[in-house]
Structure formats: C-alpha cells, structure tokens
C-alpha cells in the first residue's frame, strides 16, 4: 500500500486505541494506523483475536481485552496506552453489535445494543475529553453506521442505538470542536464483517435478521474492512466530521431530509420488496 504523505504525517508518532480491534473494521484500522506510523492499543472482548492482531503488527501495538462499554475497561485501555506509548491522541470507538429485531426485542437486547453502540462512546469521551482539553487536542472517531443516518430494516435496537451514536458525535463536536477536540463519525453501509454475515441475526428472530442483512446488501456494494479503514483514515486526516465509505449515503440522506414522508413511503416499499421477492 502506497502511503499518503498527508495521512502518514497525521498519524506518525501518535497513540491510538481501537475497540473491536480483533476483527473486521477494527483490525483493519489498527493495521493501517501502524502502517502510517501510529502506536496502537488493539482492544477487543476476545483476548485471542486482539492478541493476534497486535502480534501481527509487532512492536507498534499492544493488546487489551474487555467490554468496551465498561468504564473500568475503558480506563484500563487508556492506562495501557499511556504506559506503553504515551497519552491517547486518537480513540476509535469501533466495537458494535447487532441487537434484536423489532418490538419483540427484549429489554436485555435493547440494553446490550445501547451499551456497546452508544454508551461505550459516551463513557470513553467522558474519560478522554478532560485530558484532551488540558493538552490542547485529541480526536474521537465514532464508528456509527448508515443506519444512524437512515434506518436499519429488521433491527430496531441497531437502528436506534446507531442514531444515538451519530447524535452524540454531533453534540461532542459542536460542544468541544472549538477547543481542540476533533470528532469524526463513520457511517458505512455494507462491510464484509462477521456483523453483516451473522451478527445481525438474533437467534429468536432469524427472519428479521435475514431481512436486515438483505437490506444492507441490496442497498449498495459490500466493502472490505481495508477499504473502509483507508477511507476512515483519509477522512480523519482531512478533519472531516462525517466520513462515508459509501458516498451514495449522502444522496440518500439528502433525499430523506428533503421529503421525510416520501422517504418513509419508499422505505416501506423497499421492505415489502425484500419480504416478498416473488410478488
């Protein structure tokens, strides 16, 4: 991979934490950050996958395990980064889960989706931002989803929690952007990860899960995690708030905002077509 001077200059010598770093977009981000000269804490709920990615990267990475929504774990990630490489410059709140289906989603499924897809971001920012304000800078990167700008057919908890993630990223940027804290919000559609393959299928409602997956796959190209990571780092280097690995999401979002009722009618038709492919 040929490295961009601008991107490499942004990340060289910086310390980054990447949650959900054991696979998918997180693993690709960790590798690309190291390619550009950053030092990385690869964090994941699964210690084996986090350790594998860190070992592949080499001396520029260490691993850490735990629930990225747990404040004690987040503090551990920050401490791990500081002891290994120095203060955290960039935090990639990338860990995410699918959740339940619709109104049949349990309170536990709602809580899990909100914990990892939204509250994990809030808790990380709560711990990081005071230090960034004192030091004069830092960058918070939220992996949300196109579902956070549009919606997610087949999964209410995923859609709502990703909308909340986008809303929090907006608030964070508005509130602290003039004080040196940069914020980026990443909103991809389909990415070839375990989440798309099986993570969107709740065991208690397989049909709704397959609807969610088919909706994503039908909406646009399914990108590789590496393609997404390259777009994310280029956007972070450029100081972009909204990073769209699928550029067509902007057009969809504009259509939604220009005529909300028409957009909802169109989404109903889209859902009906997916549910009734032979009609």
mmCIF file of C-alpha atoms in Angstrom:
data_model
loop_
_atom_site.group_PDB
_atom_site.id
_atom_site.type_symbol
_atom_site.label_atom_id
_atom_site.label_comp_id
_atom_site.label_asym_id
_atom_site.label_seq_id
_atom_site.Cartn_x
_atom_site.Cartn_y
_atom_site.Cartn_z
ATOM 1 C CA UNK A 1 0.000 0.000 0.000
ATOM 2 C CA UNK A 2 1.356 3.399 -1.017
ATOM 3 C CA UNK A 3 1.096 5.775 1.909
ATOM 4 C CA UNK A 4 -0.174 9.310 1.525
ATOM 5 C CA UNK A 5 2.204 11.876 2.963
ATOM 6 C CA UNK A 6 -0.664 13.850 4.489
ATOM 7 C CA UNK A 7 -2.206 10.808 6.128
ATOM 8 C CA UNK A 8 1.129 9.497 7.393
ATOM 9 C CA UNK A 9 2.005 12.917 8.799
ATOM 10 C CA UNK A 10 -1.286 12.904 10.717
ATOM 11 C CA UNK A 11 -0.723 9.558 12.425
ATOM 12 C CA UNK A 12 3.035 9.138 12.683
ATOM 13 C CA UNK A 13 4.088 9.031 16.329
ATOM 14 C CA UNK A 14 0.509 9.227 17.590
ATOM 15 C CA UNK A 15 -1.061 6.867 20.101
ATOM 16 C CA UNK A 16 -4.404 5.311 19.198
ATOM 17 C CA UNK A 17 -6.878 2.988 20.880
ATOM 18 C CA UNK A 18 -9.111 0.871 18.640
ATOM 19 C CA UNK A 19 -12.015 -1.012 20.208
ATOM 20 C CA UNK A 20 -13.406 -4.003 18.385
ATOM 21 C CA UNK A 21 -9.866 -4.297 17.072
ATOM 22 C CA UNK A 22 -9.704 -8.071 16.911
ATOM 23 C CA UNK A 23 -11.506 -8.372 13.593
ATOM 24 C CA UNK A 24 -13.304 -6.555 10.814
ATOM 25 C CA UNK A 25 -13.044 -2.780 10.538
ATOM 26 C CA UNK A 26 -11.244 -2.521 13.878
ATOM 27 C CA UNK A 27 -8.459 -4.891 12.873
ATOM 28 C CA UNK A 28 -8.077 -3.101 9.535
ATOM 29 C CA UNK A 29 -7.913 0.266 11.300
ATOM 30 C CA UNK A 30 -5.266 -0.998 13.719
ATOM 31 C CA UNK A 31 -3.103 -2.323 10.882
ATOM 32 C CA UNK A 32 -3.488 0.812 8.758
ATOM 33 C CA UNK A 33 -2.712 3.078 11.713
ATOM 34 C CA UNK A 34 0.502 1.157 12.316
ATOM 35 C CA UNK A 35 1.316 1.378 8.587
ATOM 36 C CA UNK A 36 1.101 5.145 8.961
ATOM 37 C CA UNK A 37 3.425 5.230 11.969
ATOM 38 C CA UNK A 38 0.971 5.207 14.860
ATOM 39 C CA UNK A 39 1.235 3.175 18.050
ATOM 40 C CA UNK A 40 -1.913 1.188 18.672
ATOM 41 C CA UNK A 41 -3.751 -0.479 21.531
ATOM 42 C CA UNK A 42 -5.790 -3.239 19.911
ATOM 43 C CA UNK A 43 -8.781 -3.776 22.190
ATOM 44 C CA UNK A 44 -11.393 -6.482 21.883
ATOM 45 C CA UNK A 45 -13.773 -8.504 24.006
ATOM 46 C CA UNK A 46 -11.904 -11.591 22.752
ATOM 47 C CA UNK A 47 -8.310 -11.542 24.059
ATOM 48 C CA UNK A 48 -7.169 -14.105 21.486
ATOM 49 C CA UNK A 49 -8.185 -12.048 18.448
ATOM 50 C CA UNK A 50 -6.837 -8.821 19.951
ATOM 51 C CA UNK A 51 -3.537 -10.514 20.733
ATOM 52 C CA UNK A 52 -3.302 -11.992 17.242
ATOM 53 C CA UNK A 53 -3.770 -8.622 15.528
ATOM 54 C CA UNK A 54 -1.287 -6.916 17.872
ATOM 55 C CA UNK A 55 1.266 -9.691 17.298
ATOM 56 C CA UNK A 56 0.882 -9.325 13.534
ATOM 57 C CA UNK A 57 1.531 -5.599 13.802
ATOM 58 C CA UNK A 58 4.592 -6.055 16.027
ATOM 59 C CA UNK A 59 6.271 -3.523 18.299
ATOM 60 C CA UNK A 60 3.876 -0.753 17.299
ATOM 61 C CA UNK A 61 0.934 -2.472 19.009
ATOM 62 C CA UNK A 62 -0.167 -3.996 22.281
ATOM 63 C CA UNK A 63 -3.416 -5.774 23.007
ATOM 64 C CA UNK A 64 -6.006 -5.433 25.729
ATOM 65 C CA UNK A 65 -9.215 -7.314 26.397
ATOM 66 C CA UNK A 66 -12.562 -6.411 27.909
ATOM 67 C CA UNK A 67 -16.001 -4.946 27.354
ATOM 68 C CA UNK A 68 -15.571 -1.610 25.579
ATOM 69 C CA UNK A 69 -18.712 -0.295 27.302
ATOM 70 C CA UNK A 70 -17.334 -0.901 30.804
ATOM 71 C CA UNK A 71 -15.863 2.318 32.287
ATOM 72 C CA UNK A 72 -13.191 0.334 34.154
ATOM 73 C CA UNK A 73 -12.150 -1.382 30.923
ATOM 74 C CA UNK A 74 -12.048 1.933 29.064
ATOM 75 C CA UNK A 75 -9.836 3.387 31.786
ATOM 76 C CA UNK A 76 -7.625 0.305 31.502
ATOM 77 C CA UNK A 77 -7.287 0.875 27.739
ATOM 78 C CA UNK A 78 -6.254 4.479 28.331
ATOM 79 C CA UNK A 79 -3.780 3.455 31.032
ATOM 80 C CA UNK A 80 -2.411 0.654 28.818
ATOM 81 C CA UNK A 81 -1.816 3.120 26.005
ATOM 82 C CA UNK A 82 -0.124 5.640 28.273
ATOM 83 C CA UNK A 83 2.181 3.087 29.860
ATOM 84 C CA UNK A 84 3.146 1.527 26.535
ATOM 85 C CA UNK A 85 3.285 4.522 24.199
ATOM 86 C CA UNK A 86 2.117 7.779 25.783
ATOM 87 C CA UNK A 87 -1.134 9.731 26.134
ATOM 88 C CA UNK A 88 -4.003 8.759 23.844
ATOM 89 C CA UNK A 89 -4.253 11.010 20.791
ATOM 90 C CA UNK A 90 -6.975 9.120 18.937
ATOM 91 C CA UNK A 91 -9.771 6.900 20.215
ATOM 92 C CA UNK A 92 -11.629 4.750 17.702
ATOM 93 C CA UNK A 93 -14.926 3.714 19.318
ATOM 94 C CA UNK A 94 -15.439 0.929 16.828
ATOM 95 C CA UNK A 95 -16.910 -2.022 18.756
ATOM 96 C CA UNK A 96 -20.518 -2.727 17.839
ATOM 97 C CA UNK A 97 -23.257 -5.346 17.934
ATOM 98 C CA UNK A 98 -26.469 -6.064 16.067
ATOM 99 C CA UNK A 99 -29.091 -6.458 18.788
ATOM 100 C CA UNK A 100 -32.647 -7.670 18.496
ATOM 101 C CA UNK A 101 -35.257 -7.430 15.742
ATOM 102 C CA UNK A 102 -38.403 -5.359 16.286
ATOM 103 C CA UNK A 103 -40.970 -4.871 19.027
ATOM 104 C CA UNK A 104 -40.220 -8.413 20.138
ATOM 105 C CA UNK A 105 -36.702 -7.343 21.144
ATOM 106 C CA UNK A 106 -36.199 -7.922 24.837
ATOM 107 C CA UNK A 107 -35.079 -5.268 27.293
ATOM 108 C CA UNK A 108 -31.793 -7.154 27.512
ATOM 109 C CA UNK A 109 -31.290 -6.884 23.745
ATOM 110 C CA UNK A 110 -32.100 -3.184 23.811
ATOM 111 C CA UNK A 111 -29.748 -2.643 26.732
ATOM 112 C CA UNK A 112 -26.897 -4.530 25.054
ATOM 113 C CA UNK A 113 -27.214 -2.555 21.803
ATOM 114 C CA UNK A 114 -27.370 0.779 23.608
ATOM 115 C CA UNK A 115 -24.476 -0.161 25.901
ATOM 116 C CA UNK A 116 -21.941 -1.019 23.212
ATOM 117 C CA UNK A 117 -23.213 1.060 20.265
ATOM 118 C CA UNK A 118 -23.861 4.278 22.195
ATOM 119 C CA UNK A 119 -22.947 4.375 25.882
ATOM 120 C CA UNK A 120 -19.469 2.994 25.200
ATOM 121 C CA UNK A 121 -18.794 6.163 23.183
ATOM 122 C CA UNK A 122 -20.169 8.443 25.881
ATOM 123 C CA UNK A 123 -18.163 6.776 28.634
ATOM 124 C CA UNK A 124 -14.947 6.900 26.603
ATOM 125 C CA UNK A 125 -15.404 10.590 25.809
ATOM 126 C CA UNK A 126 -16.139 11.289 29.473
ATOM 127 C CA UNK A 127 -12.723 9.876 30.390
ATOM 128 C CA UNK A 128 -10.752 11.277 27.453
ATOM 129 C CA UNK A 129 -12.032 14.777 26.792
ATOM 130 C CA UNK A 130 -10.809 16.462 30.012
ATOM 131 C CA UNK A 131 -7.262 15.342 29.250
ATOM 132 C CA UNK A 132 -7.543 16.414 25.641
ATOM 133 C CA UNK A 133 -8.770 19.847 26.689
ATOM 134 C CA UNK A 134 -5.833 20.174 29.066
ATOM 135 C CA UNK A 135 -3.330 19.063 26.397
ATOM 136 C CA UNK A 136 -4.959 21.071 23.610
ATOM 137 C CA UNK A 137 -6.154 18.291 21.347
ATOM 138 C CA UNK A 138 -7.386 14.796 20.625
ATOM 139 C CA UNK A 139 -9.543 13.010 18.100
ATOM 140 C CA UNK A 140 -12.618 10.874 18.828
ATOM 141 C CA UNK A 141 -13.710 8.585 15.991
ATOM 142 C CA UNK A 142 -17.155 7.043 16.296
ATOM 143 C CA UNK A 143 -17.986 4.047 14.126
ATOM 144 C CA UNK A 144 -21.717 4.529 13.719
ATOM 145 C CA UNK A 145 -23.478 3.309 10.571
ATOM 146 C CA UNK A 146 -25.507 4.489 7.620
ATOM 147 C CA UNK A 147 -28.330 3.081 9.760
ATOM 148 C CA UNK A 148 -27.675 6.012 12.099
ATOM 149 C CA UNK A 149 -28.454 8.462 9.299
ATOM 150 C CA UNK A 150 -31.140 6.436 7.543
ATOM 151 C CA UNK A 151 -32.512 3.356 9.325
ATOM 152 C CA UNK A 152 -31.970 -0.388 9.610
ATOM 153 C CA UNK A 153 -34.766 -2.601 8.371
ATOM 154 C CA UNK A 154 -35.155 -5.663 10.564
ATOM 155 C CA UNK A 155 -33.446 -4.304 13.679
ATOM 156 C CA UNK A 156 -34.912 -1.578 15.848
ATOM 157 C CA UNK A 157 -32.197 -1.731 18.556
ATOM 158 C CA UNK A 158 -29.404 -1.421 15.997
ATOM 159 C CA UNK A 159 -31.082 1.459 14.189
ATOM 160 C CA UNK A 160 -31.929 3.412 17.334
ATOM 161 C CA UNK A 161 -28.547 2.891 19.009
ATOM 162 C CA UNK A 162 -26.710 3.967 15.856
ATOM 163 C CA UNK A 163 -28.897 7.062 15.534
ATOM 164 C CA UNK A 164 -27.920 7.829 19.121
ATOM 165 C CA UNK A 165 -24.231 7.337 18.288
ATOM 166 C CA UNK A 166 -24.500 9.861 15.456
ATOM 167 C CA UNK A 167 -26.349 12.273 17.727
ATOM 168 C CA UNK A 168 -23.708 12.021 20.427
ATOM 169 C CA UNK A 169 -20.874 12.528 17.936
ATOM 170 C CA UNK A 170 -22.616 15.660 16.639
ATOM 171 C CA UNK A 171 -23.051 17.018 20.154
ATOM 172 C CA UNK A 172 -19.449 16.251 21.062
ATOM 173 C CA UNK A 173 -18.108 18.046 18.007
ATOM 174 C CA UNK A 174 -20.335 21.088 18.490
ATOM 175 C CA UNK A 175 -19.509 21.344 22.185
ATOM 176 C CA UNK A 176 -15.740 20.829 22.071
ATOM 177 C CA UNK A 177 -14.710 21.379 18.453
ATOM 178 C CA UNK A 178 -13.500 24.919 19.090
ATOM 179 C CA UNK A 179 -11.363 23.685 21.987
ATOM 180 C CA UNK A 180 -9.131 21.341 20.026
ATOM 181 C CA UNK A 181 -11.199 18.164 20.257
ATOM 182 C CA UNK A 182 -11.856 16.744 16.814
ATOM 183 C CA UNK A 183 -14.674 14.306 16.183
ATOM 184 C CA UNK A 184 -15.364 12.060 13.203
ATOM 185 C CA UNK A 185 -18.437 9.923 12.671
ATOM 186 C CA UNK A 186 -18.104 6.952 10.323
ATOM 187 C CA UNK A 187 -21.316 5.796 8.627
ATOM 188 C CA UNK A 188 -20.756 2.886 6.230
ATOM 189 C CA UNK A 189 -23.360 0.614 4.704
ATOM 190 C CA UNK A 190 -22.373 -2.982 3.977
ATOM 191 C CA UNK A 191 -18.923 -4.151 5.097
ATOM 192 C CA UNK A 192 -17.695 -7.731 4.820
ATOM 193 C CA UNK A 193 -17.508 -8.480 8.535
ATOM 194 C CA UNK A 194 -18.952 -11.015 10.954
ATOM 195 C CA UNK A 195 -21.627 -8.468 11.897
ATOM 196 C CA UNK A 196 -23.009 -8.498 8.362
ATOM 197 C CA UNK A 197 -22.648 -12.254 7.930
ATOM 198 C CA UNK A 198 -24.273 -13.389 11.173
ATOM 199 C CA UNK A 199 -24.147 -10.641 13.798
ATOM 200 C CA UNK A 200 -27.408 -9.094 12.584
ATOM 201 C CA UNK A 201 -29.339 -12.338 13.082
ATOM 202 C CA UNK A 202 -30.857 -12.608 16.581
ATOM 203 C CA UNK A 203 -31.410 -16.269 17.492
ATOM 204 C CA UNK A 204 -35.011 -15.559 18.443
ATOM 205 C CA UNK A 205 -35.940 -13.950 15.099
ATOM 206 C CA UNK A 206 -33.885 -15.303 12.220
ATOM 207 C CA UNK A 207 -36.291 -13.962 9.606
ATOM 208 C CA UNK A 208 -35.878 -10.364 10.753
ATOM 209 C CA UNK A 209 -32.115 -10.807 10.883
ATOM 210 C CA UNK A 210 -32.023 -12.014 7.301
ATOM 211 C CA UNK A 211 -34.173 -9.042 6.314
ATOM 212 C CA UNK A 212 -31.601 -6.728 7.916
ATOM 213 C CA UNK A 213 -28.723 -8.393 6.065
ATOM 214 C CA UNK A 214 -30.533 -8.427 2.721
ATOM 215 C CA UNK A 215 -31.468 -4.772 3.135
ATOM 216 C CA UNK A 216 -27.827 -3.813 3.608
ATOM 217 C CA UNK A 217 -26.572 -5.975 0.743
ATOM 218 C CA UNK A 218 -29.273 -4.664 -1.599
ATOM 219 C CA UNK A 219 -28.537 -1.008 -0.843
ATOM 220 C CA UNK A 220 -25.004 -0.866 -2.247
ATOM 221 C CA UNK A 221 -21.608 -2.502 -2.584
ATOM 222 C CA UNK A 222 -20.233 -4.561 0.287
ATOM 223 C CA UNK A 223 -16.785 -3.118 1.010
ATOM 224 C CA UNK A 224 -13.787 -4.831 2.565
ATOM 225 C CA UNK A 225 -12.706 -3.691 6.038
ATOM 226 C CA UNK A 226 -9.465 -2.458 4.483
ATOM 227 C CA UNK A 227 -11.336 -0.224 2.047
ATOM 228 C CA UNK A 228 -13.307 1.252 4.919
ATOM 229 C CA UNK A 229 -10.174 1.756 7.036
ATOM 230 C CA UNK A 230 -8.430 3.645 4.233
ATOM 231 C CA UNK A 231 -11.439 5.937 3.814
ATOM 232 C CA UNK A 232 -11.671 6.495 7.559
ATOM 233 C CA UNK A 233 -8.032 7.448 7.997
ATOM 234 C CA UNK A 234 -8.126 9.759 4.980
ATOM 235 C CA UNK A 235 -11.213 11.430 6.445
ATOM 236 C CA UNK A 236 -9.666 11.744 9.901
ATOM 237 C CA UNK A 237 -6.518 13.257 8.363
ATOM 238 C CA UNK A 238 -8.691 15.753 6.470
ATOM 239 C CA UNK A 239 -10.567 16.692 9.632
ATOM 240 C CA UNK A 240 -13.938 15.509 8.324
ATOM 241 C CA UNK A 241 -16.808 15.014 10.720
ATOM 242 C CA UNK A 242 -18.988 12.783 8.555
ATOM 243 C CA UNK A 243 -16.989 10.012 6.884
ATOM 244 C CA UNK A 244 -18.917 8.000 4.299
ATOM 245 C CA UNK A 245 -17.165 4.926 2.890
ATOM 246 C CA UNK A 246 -20.245 4.611 0.653
ATOM 247 C CA UNK A 247 -20.567 8.123 -0.840
ATOM 248 C CA UNK A 248 -24.097 7.401 -2.075
ATOM 249 C CA UNK A 249 -25.291 7.520 1.536
ATOM 250 C CA UNK A 250 -25.097 11.313 1.317
ATOM 251 C CA UNK A 251 -27.593 11.351 -1.552
ATOM 252 C CA UNK A 252 -29.896 9.014 0.378
ATOM 253 C CA UNK A 253 -29.634 11.239 3.432
ATOM 254 C CA UNK A 254 -30.386 14.340 1.378
ATOM 255 C CA UNK A 255 -33.473 12.662 -0.095
ATOM 256 C CA UNK A 256 -34.617 11.740 3.399
ATOM 257 C CA UNK A 257 -34.231 15.307 4.652
ATOM 258 C CA UNK A 258 -35.838 16.929 1.623
ATOM 259 C CA UNK A 259 -39.093 14.943 1.893
ATOM 260 C CA UNK A 260 -39.302 12.776 5.001
ATOM 261 C CA UNK A 261 -42.755 11.348 4.260
ATOM 262 C CA UNK A 262 -41.795 10.362 0.725
ATOM 263 C CA UNK A 263 -38.631 8.706 2.040
ATOM 264 C CA UNK A 264 -40.592 6.686 4.610
ATOM 265 C CA UNK A 265 -43.019 5.540 1.915
ATOM 266 C CA UNK A 266 -40.066 4.482 -0.209
ATOM 267 C CA UNK A 267 -38.546 2.537 2.680
ATOM 268 C CA UNK A 268 -41.856 0.760 3.225
ATOM 269 C CA UNK A 269 -41.853 -0.270 -0.443
ATOM 270 C CA UNK A 270 -38.234 -1.410 -0.142
ATOM 271 C CA UNK A 271 -39.050 -3.517 2.909
ATOM 272 C CA UNK A 272 -42.090 -5.025 1.191
ATOM 273 C CA UNK A 273 -39.978 -5.972 -1.831
ATOM 274 C CA UNK A 274 -37.398 -7.664 0.363
ATOM 275 C CA UNK A 275 -40.065 -9.552 2.304
ATOM 276 C CA UNK A 276 -41.924 -10.574 -0.857
ATOM 277 C CA UNK A 277 -39.275 -11.165 -3.553
ATOM 278 C CA UNK A 278 -41.665 -13.087 -5.803
ATOM 279 C CA UNK A 279 -44.531 -10.615 -5.698
#
